[in-house]
């Protein structure tokens, strides 16, 4: 696409992060959650899913996606750049935790070729890193309901989250305040309920507006370093074609789409 129509291809970021979310009530040792981040086969999973690295997906580190006010760039575990698979590091962490052969269970869509291919790569990656890997079959029709069922027989859930507005305020309270769990629009797919995290979020929500962005950025880092609440599976990215006679087409990273108000016909 780039070679055939470089002037008509528009690329950019979007306000979304894809995540594998360890159920905190089933994967209770943080070292095991850290091991998952080293075992996950980023490159192979993206390829199997039909993603193009640097075009439709970007390696992710922080929970908050690019373009979010106050976002802090960090790597956790240290050195994990969101695209590196290291089975030996994963094995060492499982050994430290006394959890060698720990079983990971996740849903995949058996009627979707790309979902099956991705799940197959996950099995290979997790087993190479010392886990027992057990994919649980779902379907395209039931997948969303299966993933939102916190009683489902899995301990690793997949999903994405997109900012309604570019602030941690549209991220953390909706997903990781324990008292909000399972309320409408607040899924808490990690089964995360920690009083200190609730208290920190309550403090941020009371801050003056000019202090809030940086506070959410720091909270992002604190959440991962303290609880390792998710494995970042990449930031969503955009690549779309515009007509040659259409001008003013730019990607809006806050919305993850063109800015329609400035588009025009040449």
Coordinates of C-alpha atoms in Angstrom, one line a residue:
X1 CA 0.0 0.0 0.0
X2 CA 2.8 2.4 0.9
X3 CA 4.6 1.8 -2.4
X4 CA 1.5 2.1 -4.6
X5 CA -0.3 5.0 -3.0
X6 CA 2.0 6.8 -0.6
X7 CA 0.3 10.2 -1.0
X8 CA -3.2 8.7 -0.3
X9 CA -2.3 6.6 2.7
X10 CA -2.9 8.2 6.1
X11 CA -1.4 6.7 9.2
X12 CA -1.5 7.5 12.9
X13 CA -2.3 6.4 16.4
X14 CA -5.6 5.8 18.1
X15 CA -6.7 6.1 21.8
X16 CA -6.9 2.3 22.3
X17 CA -4.7 -0.2 24.1
X18 CA -5.2 -4.0 23.7
X19 CA -4.5 -6.1 26.8
X20 CA -4.4 -9.6 28.2
X21 CA -5.8 -9.3 31.6
X22 CA -4.8 -11.8 34.3
X23 CA -7.6 -12.5 36.7
X24 CA -6.2 -11.2 40.0
X25 CA -8.3 -13.8 42.0
X26 CA -6.9 -16.7 40.0
X27 CA -3.3 -15.6 39.2
X28 CA -2.5 -14.2 42.6
X29 CA 1.3 -14.1 42.4
X30 CA 2.6 -11.0 40.6
X31 CA 5.7 -12.9 39.5
X32 CA 3.5 -15.3 37.5
X33 CA 1.8 -12.2 35.9
X34 CA 5.2 -10.8 35.1
X35 CA 6.2 -14.2 33.6
X36 CA 3.2 -14.0 31.2
X37 CA 4.5 -10.7 29.9
X38 CA 7.8 -12.4 28.9
X39 CA 6.1 -15.5 27.6
X40 CA 3.5 -13.9 25.4
X41 CA 4.5 -14.3 21.7
X42 CA 3.9 -10.7 20.6
X43 CA 5.2 -10.8 17.1
X44 CA 3.8 -14.2 16.2
X45 CA 0.4 -13.3 17.7
X46 CA 0.2 -10.1 15.7
X47 CA 1.2 -11.8 12.5
X48 CA -1.4 -14.6 13.1
X49 CA -4.1 -11.9 13.7
X50 CA -3.3 -10.1 10.5
X51 CA -1.8 -7.1 12.1
X52 CA 1.0 -5.1 10.5
X53 CA 3.5 -3.8 13.1
X54 CA 4.0 -0.1 12.8
X55 CA 0.8 0.3 10.6
X56 CA -2.2 -1.3 12.3
X57 CA -0.5 -2.1 15.7
X58 CA 2.2 -0.5 17.8
X59 CA 4.1 -2.2 20.6
X60 CA 2.7 -0.9 23.9
X61 CA 4.3 -0.2 27.3
X62 CA 2.2 2.1 29.5
X63 CA -1.5 1.4 30.1
X64 CA -2.5 4.8 28.7
X65 CA -2.2 5.0 24.9
X66 CA -0.2 7.7 23.1
X67 CA -2.0 11.1 22.9
X68 CA -3.3 10.8 26.5
X69 CA -2.7 13.9 28.7
X70 CA -0.1 13.3 31.3
X71 CA 0.9 9.9 30.0
X72 CA 4.2 8.5 31.4
X73 CA 6.3 6.3 29.3
X74 CA 7.8 3.4 31.2
X75 CA 8.6 -0.3 30.9
X76 CA 7.4 -2.9 33.3
X77 CA 8.8 -5.4 33.9
X78 CA 12.0 -3.6 33.4
X79 CA 13.2 -4.0 29.8
X80 CA 9.8 -5.2 28.4
X81 CA 9.3 -3.0 25.4
X82 CA 6.0 -4.5 24.5
X83 CA 7.3 -6.7 21.8
X84 CA 10.0 -8.9 23.3
X85 CA 9.3 -12.6 24.1
X86 CA 11.9 -14.2 26.4
X87 CA 10.9 -17.7 27.6
X88 CA 14.0 -18.0 29.8
X89 CA 13.0 -14.9 31.9
X90 CA 9.5 -16.3 32.1
X91 CA 10.8 -19.7 33.3
X92 CA 13.0 -18.0 35.9
X93 CA 10.0 -16.0 37.3
X94 CA 7.8 -19.2 37.5
X95 CA 10.6 -21.0 39.3
X96 CA 10.9 -18.1 41.8
X97 CA 7.2 -18.2 42.4
X98 CA 7.2 -22.0 42.8
X99 CA 4.7 -22.1 39.9
X100 CA 6.4 -24.1 37.2
X101 CA 3.7 -25.6 34.9
X102 CA 1.2 -23.0 35.9
X103 CA -2.0 -23.4 33.8
X104 CA -3.1 -20.4 31.6
X105 CA -6.7 -20.6 30.2
X106 CA -8.2 -18.1 27.7
X107 CA -11.0 -17.9 25.3
X108 CA -10.6 -18.1 21.5
X109 CA -13.2 -18.1 18.7
X110 CA -13.2 -21.5 17.1
X111 CA -15.1 -20.2 14.0
X112 CA -12.6 -17.4 13.3
X113 CA -9.4 -18.5 11.5
X114 CA -7.3 -15.7 12.8
X115 CA -8.4 -16.2 16.3
X116 CA -7.5 -19.9 16.0
X117 CA -4.1 -19.1 14.5
X118 CA -3.4 -16.5 17.2
X119 CA -4.4 -19.0 20.0
X120 CA -2.1 -21.6 18.5
X121 CA 0.8 -19.2 18.6
X122 CA 0.0 -18.4 22.3
X123 CA 0.0 -22.1 23.1
X124 CA 3.5 -22.5 21.6
X125 CA 4.8 -19.4 23.3
X126 CA 3.4 -20.2 26.8
X127 CA 4.5 -23.8 26.7
X128 CA 8.0 -22.8 25.6
X129 CA 8.1 -20.6 28.7
X130 CA 7.1 -23.3 31.1
X131 CA 3.4 -22.7 31.4
X132 CA 0.6 -25.2 30.8
X133 CA -1.5 -23.7 28.0
X134 CA -5.3 -24.5 27.7
X135 CA -7.3 -22.5 25.2
X136 CA -11.1 -22.6 25.8
X137 CA -13.3 -22.6 22.8
X138 CA -15.8 -19.8 22.2
X139 CA -17.6 -18.6 19.1
X140 CA -17.8 -15.2 17.3
X141 CA -21.4 -14.9 18.6
X142 CA -20.7 -15.7 22.2
X143 CA -17.2 -14.4 22.6
X144 CA -18.0 -11.0 24.2
X145 CA -20.4 -12.5 26.7
X146 CA -17.9 -15.3 27.5
X147 CA -15.1 -12.7 28.1
X148 CA -17.3 -10.5 30.3
X149 CA -18.4 -13.5 32.5
X150 CA -16.1 -13.3 35.5
X151 CA -17.2 -16.9 36.5
X152 CA -16.0 -18.3 33.2
X153 CA -13.4 -21.1 33.4
X154 CA -10.5 -18.9 32.3
X155 CA -7.8 -16.8 34.1
X156 CA -6.6 -14.6 31.2
X157 CA -9.0 -12.4 29.3
X158 CA -8.4 -10.3 26.2
X159 CA -9.8 -6.9 25.4
X160 CA -9.2 -3.4 24.5
X161 CA -10.0 0.0 26.1
X162 CA -10.3 3.3 24.3
X163 CA -10.3 6.7 25.8
X164 CA -13.7 8.5 25.6
X165 CA -11.6 11.6 26.2
X166 CA -7.8 11.8 26.5
X167 CA -7.4 11.4 30.2
X168 CA -6.8 8.6 32.7
X169 CA -10.2 9.6 34.1
X170 CA -11.9 7.7 31.3
X171 CA -9.6 4.7 31.9
X172 CA -8.8 3.8 35.5
X173 CA -12.1 4.4 37.4
X174 CA -14.0 2.5 34.7
X175 CA -11.8 -0.6 35.0
X176 CA -9.9 -0.7 38.2
X177 CA -12.0 0.6 41.1
X178 CA -13.1 -2.4 43.0
X179 CA -16.3 -0.9 44.3
X180 CA -17.4 -0.1 40.7
X181 CA -16.9 -3.7 39.6
X182 CA -19.5 -4.9 37.1
X183 CA -21.5 -1.7 37.1
X184 CA -22.7 -0.6 33.6
X185 CA -19.7 0.4 31.5
X186 CA -17.3 -0.7 34.3
X187 CA -16.4 -4.3 33.6
X188 CA -13.3 -4.8 35.8
X189 CA -12.2 -7.8 33.7
X190 CA -9.2 -8.4 35.9
X191 CA -11.3 -9.0 39.1
X192 CA -9.2 -6.2 40.6
X193 CA -10.2 -5.0 44.1
X194 CA -7.5 -3.3 46.1
X195 CA -8.3 -0.7 48.7
X196 CA -5.1 1.3 48.2
X197 CA -5.7 1.6 44.4
X198 CA -9.3 2.7 45.1
X199 CA -8.0 5.4 47.6
X200 CA -5.4 6.7 45.1
X201 CA -8.0 7.1 42.4
X202 CA -10.3 8.8 44.8
X203 CA -7.6 11.3 45.5
X204 CA -6.9 12.0 41.9
X205 CA -10.6 12.6 41.2
X206 CA -10.6 15.3 43.8
X207 CA -7.6 17.2 42.5
X208 CA -7.6 20.5 40.7
X209 CA -8.0 20.0 36.9
X210 CA -4.4 21.2 36.1
X211 CA -3.0 18.5 38.4
X212 CA -5.0 15.6 37.2
X213 CA -3.3 14.6 33.9
X214 CA 0.2 14.1 35.6
X215 CA -1.4 12.3 38.5
X216 CA -3.1 9.7 36.2
X217 CA 0.2 9.2 34.4
X218 CA 1.9 8.4 37.7
X219 CA -1.0 6.2 38.8
X220 CA -0.6 4.2 35.5
X221 CA 3.0 3.4 36.4
X222 CA 2.2 2.7 40.0
X223 CA -0.6 0.2 39.0
X224 CA 1.7 -1.9 36.9
X225 CA 4.7 -1.8 39.2
X226 CA 2.5 -2.6 42.2
X227 CA 0.0 -5.1 40.8
X228 CA 0.9 -5.9 37.2
X229 CA -2.7 -5.6 36.2
X230 CA -2.3 -6.4 32.5
X231 CA 0.0 -7.5 29.7
X232 CA 0.1 -4.8 27.0
X233 CA -0.7 -6.5 23.7
X234 CA -0.2 -3.3 21.7
X235 CA -1.6 0.1 20.9
X236 CA -4.2 0.2 18.1
X237 CA -3.0 2.2 15.1
X238 CA -4.7 3.6 12.0
X239 CA -4.0 3.2 8.3
X240 CA -6.7 4.4 5.9
X241 CA -6.8 5.5 2.2
X242 CA -8.2 8.8 1.1
X243 CA -9.3 9.9 -2.3
X244 CA -6.7 11.8 -4.4
X245 CA -9.1 14.8 -4.6
X246 CA -9.8 15.0 -0.9
X247 CA -7.7 17.4 1.2
X248 CA -7.3 18.1 4.9
X249 CA -7.3 14.4 5.8
X250 CA -5.3 13.9 8.9
X251 CA -5.5 11.3 11.7
X252 CA -6.8 12.7 15.0
X253 CA -4.9 10.7 17.7
X254 CA -7.5 11.7 20.3
X255 CA -10.3 10.1 18.4
X256 CA -8.5 7.6 16.2
X257 CA -10.1 8.8 13.0
X258 CA -9.9 11.6 10.5
X259 CA -10.8 15.1 11.6
X260 CA -13.9 15.4 9.4
X261 CA -14.4 19.1 10.2
X262 CA -11.3 20.1 8.2
X263 CA -11.7 17.8 5.2
X264 CA -12.5 19.3 1.8
X265 CA -12.7 18.5 -1.9
X266 CA -9.9 19.9 -4.0

